[in-house]
Coordinates of C-alpha atoms in Angstrom, one line a residue:
M211 CA 214.3 20.4 226.6
A212 CA 216.4 23.4 226.0
E213 CA 216.2 26.5 228.2
E214 CA 214.7 29.7 226.9
P215 CA 217.5 32.1 226.2
R216 CA 217.7 34.9 228.8
R217 CA 216.2 38.1 227.7
R218 CA 218.4 41.2 228.2
G219 CA 218.5 44.9 227.8
A220 CA 215.8 46.7 226.0
A221 CA 213.7 43.5 225.3
R222 CA 213.7 42.6 229.0
T223 CA 212.8 46.2 230.0
A224 CA 209.9 46.3 227.6
E225 CA 208.7 43.0 228.8
L226 CA 208.7 44.1 232.5
L227 CA 206.9 47.4 231.6
D228 CA 204.2 45.4 229.7
V229 CA 203.8 42.9 232.5
T230 CA 203.6 45.8 235.0
L231 CA 200.9 47.6 233.1
A232 CA 198.8 44.5 232.6
L233 CA 199.0 43.5 236.2
A234 CA 198.2 47.0 237.4
G235 CA 195.1 46.9 235.2
E236 CA 194.1 43.7 237.0
V237 CA 194.9 44.5 240.6
G238 CA 195.1 48.3 240.8
Y239 CA 198.0 50.4 242.2
A240 CA 197.3 49.4 245.7
G241 CA 197.5 45.6 244.9
L242 CA 200.6 46.0 242.8
N243 CA 204.1 44.9 244.2
V244 CA 207.5 44.1 242.9
E245 CA 207.0 40.4 243.9
A246 CA 203.9 40.0 241.8
V247 CA 205.5 41.6 238.8
A248 CA 208.6 39.4 239.1
R249 CA 206.5 36.3 239.4
R250 CA 204.4 37.2 236.3
A251 CA 207.5 38.0 234.3
G252 CA 209.4 35.0 235.5
V253 CA 212.3 36.9 237.0
G254 CA 213.8 37.6 240.3
K255 CA 213.0 40.7 242.3
H256 CA 216.6 41.9 241.9
T257 CA 216.1 42.1 238.1
I258 CA 213.4 44.7 238.7
Y259 CA 215.2 46.6 241.5
R260 CA 218.3 46.9 239.4
R261 CA 216.2 49.0 236.9
W262 CA 213.7 50.7 239.2
P263 CA 213.9 51.9 242.9
S264 CA 210.3 51.4 243.6
I265 CA 207.0 50.0 242.3
A266 CA 205.9 53.6 241.7
A267 CA 208.9 54.3 239.4
L268 CA 208.3 51.0 237.6
L269 CA 204.6 51.7 237.1
L270 CA 205.2 55.3 235.9
D271 CA 207.8 54.1 233.4
A272 CA 205.3 51.6 232.1
L273 CA 202.5 54.3 231.8
S274 CA 205.0 56.7 230.2
R275 CA 206.1 54.0 227.7
A276 CA 202.5 53.2 226.7
W277 CA 201.6 56.8 226.5
T278 CA 204.6 58.2 224.6
T279 CA 205.1 55.1 222.3
D280 CA 201.5 55.3 221.0
L281 CA 200.8 59.0 221.3
D282 CA 203.8 61.0 220.0
Y283 CA 203.0 64.2 218.2
H284 CA 203.0 64.3 214.4
D285 CA 204.4 67.3 212.7
T286 CA 202.6 68.1 209.4
G287 CA 203.4 71.8 209.5
D288 CA 199.9 72.7 210.8
V289 CA 200.1 73.1 214.6
R290 CA 196.3 73.1 215.1
A291 CA 195.8 69.9 213.2
D292 CA 198.7 68.2 214.8
L293 CA 197.4 69.2 218.3
R294 CA 193.9 68.1 217.3
E295 CA 195.0 64.8 216.0
Q296 CA 197.1 64.0 219.0
F297 CA 194.3 65.0 221.5
L298 CA 191.8 62.9 219.5
R299 CA 194.2 59.9 219.9
S300 CA 195.1 60.5 223.5
A301 CA 191.5 61.0 224.8
P302 CA 190.4 57.4 224.4
A303 CA 193.9 56.2 225.7
L304 CA 193.5 58.3 228.8
A305 CA 189.9 57.3 229.4
G306 CA 190.2 53.5 228.9
P307 CA 192.5 50.5 229.6
P308 CA 195.3 50.1 230.0
I309 CA 196.3 53.6 230.8
G310 CA 193.1 55.2 232.1
P311 CA 192.2 53.1 235.2
V312 CA 195.8 52.7 236.2
Y313 CA 196.5 56.4 235.8
R314 CA 193.5 57.3 237.9
A315 CA 194.6 55.0 240.7
V316 CA 198.1 56.4 240.7
I317 CA 196.7 60.0 240.9
A318 CA 194.5 59.0 243.8
E319 CA 197.6 57.5 245.7
A320 CA 199.8 60.5 244.9
Q321 CA 197.5 62.7 246.8
A322 CA 198.7 61.1 250.0
D323 CA 202.3 60.3 248.9
E324 CA 204.5 63.2 248.2
T325 CA 207.3 61.0 246.7
L326 CA 204.8 59.4 244.3
R327 CA 203.4 62.8 243.5
A328 CA 206.9 64.1 242.6
T329 CA 207.7 61.0 240.6
L330 CA 204.4 61.2 238.8
H331 CA 205.2 64.8 237.8
D332 CA 208.8 64.0 236.8
R333 CA 208.2 60.8 234.9
F334 CA 204.8 61.3 233.3
L335 CA 203.2 64.8 233.5
R336 CA 206.4 66.7 232.7
T337 CA 207.0 64.5 229.7
V338 CA 203.5 65.2 228.3
E339 CA 203.9 68.9 228.9
L340 CA 207.4 69.0 227.4
R341 CA 206.3 67.2 224.2
T342 CA 203.4 69.7 223.8
L343 CA 205.7 72.6 224.5
D344 CA 208.2 71.3 222.0
R345 CA 205.5 71.0 219.3
I346 CA 204.0 74.5 219.8
T347 CA 207.5 76.0 220.0
R348 CA 208.4 74.6 216.7
A349 CA 205.2 76.0 215.4
Q350 CA 206.2 79.4 216.9
E351 CA 209.6 79.2 215.2
A352 CA 207.9 78.4 211.9
G353 CA 205.7 81.5 212.2
E354 CA 202.4 79.7 213.0
L355 CA 202.2 81.3 216.4
V356 CA 203.0 84.8 217.7
P357 CA 206.7 85.3 218.3
G358 CA 208.3 86.3 221.5
V359 CA 205.8 84.6 223.8
D360 CA 206.8 82.0 226.4
L361 CA 204.6 79.1 225.6
T362 CA 205.4 77.1 228.7
F363 CA 202.1 77.9 230.5
P364 CA 199.9 77.6 227.4
A365 CA 201.4 74.0 226.9
E366 CA 200.5 73.2 230.5
V367 CA 197.0 74.6 230.0
L368 CA 196.5 72.6 226.8
C369 CA 197.4 69.3 228.5
G370 CA 195.9 70.2 231.9
T371 CA 192.5 70.9 230.5
L372 CA 192.2 67.3 229.1
Y373 CA 193.6 65.7 232.2
Y374 CA 191.2 67.7 234.3
R375 CA 188.1 66.6 232.3
H376 CA 189.2 63.0 232.5
L377 CA 190.2 62.8 236.1
L378 CA 187.9 65.2 237.9
S379 CA 184.8 66.0 235.9
T380 CA 182.0 64.0 234.4
R381 CA 182.4 65.9 231.1
V382 CA 183.7 64.0 228.1
V383 CA 186.7 64.9 226.1
D384 CA 185.1 64.7 222.7
E385 CA 185.8 66.4 219.3
Q386 CA 183.8 69.5 220.4
A387 CA 185.8 70.0 223.6
I388 CA 189.0 69.6 221.8
D389 CA 188.0 72.0 219.1
D390 CA 186.9 74.6 221.6
L391 CA 190.2 74.3 223.5
L392 CA 192.2 74.7 220.3
D393 CA 190.1 77.6 219.1
M394 CA 190.9 79.4 222.3
F395 CA 194.6 78.6 222.1
M396 CA 194.8 79.7 218.5
A397 CA 192.8 82.9 219.2
A398 CA 195.3 83.8 221.8
Y399 CA 198.5 82.7 220.2
G400 CA 197.9 82.0 216.4
R401 CA 198.9 84.4 213.7

């Protein structure tokens, strides 16, 4: 029987990220370790450590890949419609598997682990905020939003509101909540 060809590069990385997210969904962050990921993926631990310095970095890359691959912003030329569409797609992804439960577990662990907290911000939250900032900045440049205003904080508020509801409140992120948030944003910054 011939051996399966070795997977390399992008394909191997994608496989390891998929395995990590699936395993984290089963055992949670506290039960996740490099040995278990390596065993499930059929690789040695050194294969993982060559790409990621820690299990936290690996898991956050897995979360980020799942999040950004499926939930990139579209640009139709209507910033409110694009924000709404992206938030409607992201709400169920953030609430349910595979992202939701794993993300909540990582957030809980990050409260007692400053390194994990910094990694979470750099690899996940910052990415989400920058993608939102990029989309609303392009809208500002196109004349949809008021000129001359720094949109960094509004981007953080747009993202943070949804994360707050998912992580810390019992209120749902439904169409009404998204519409109310976007109405407030457009009232403040729309033209």
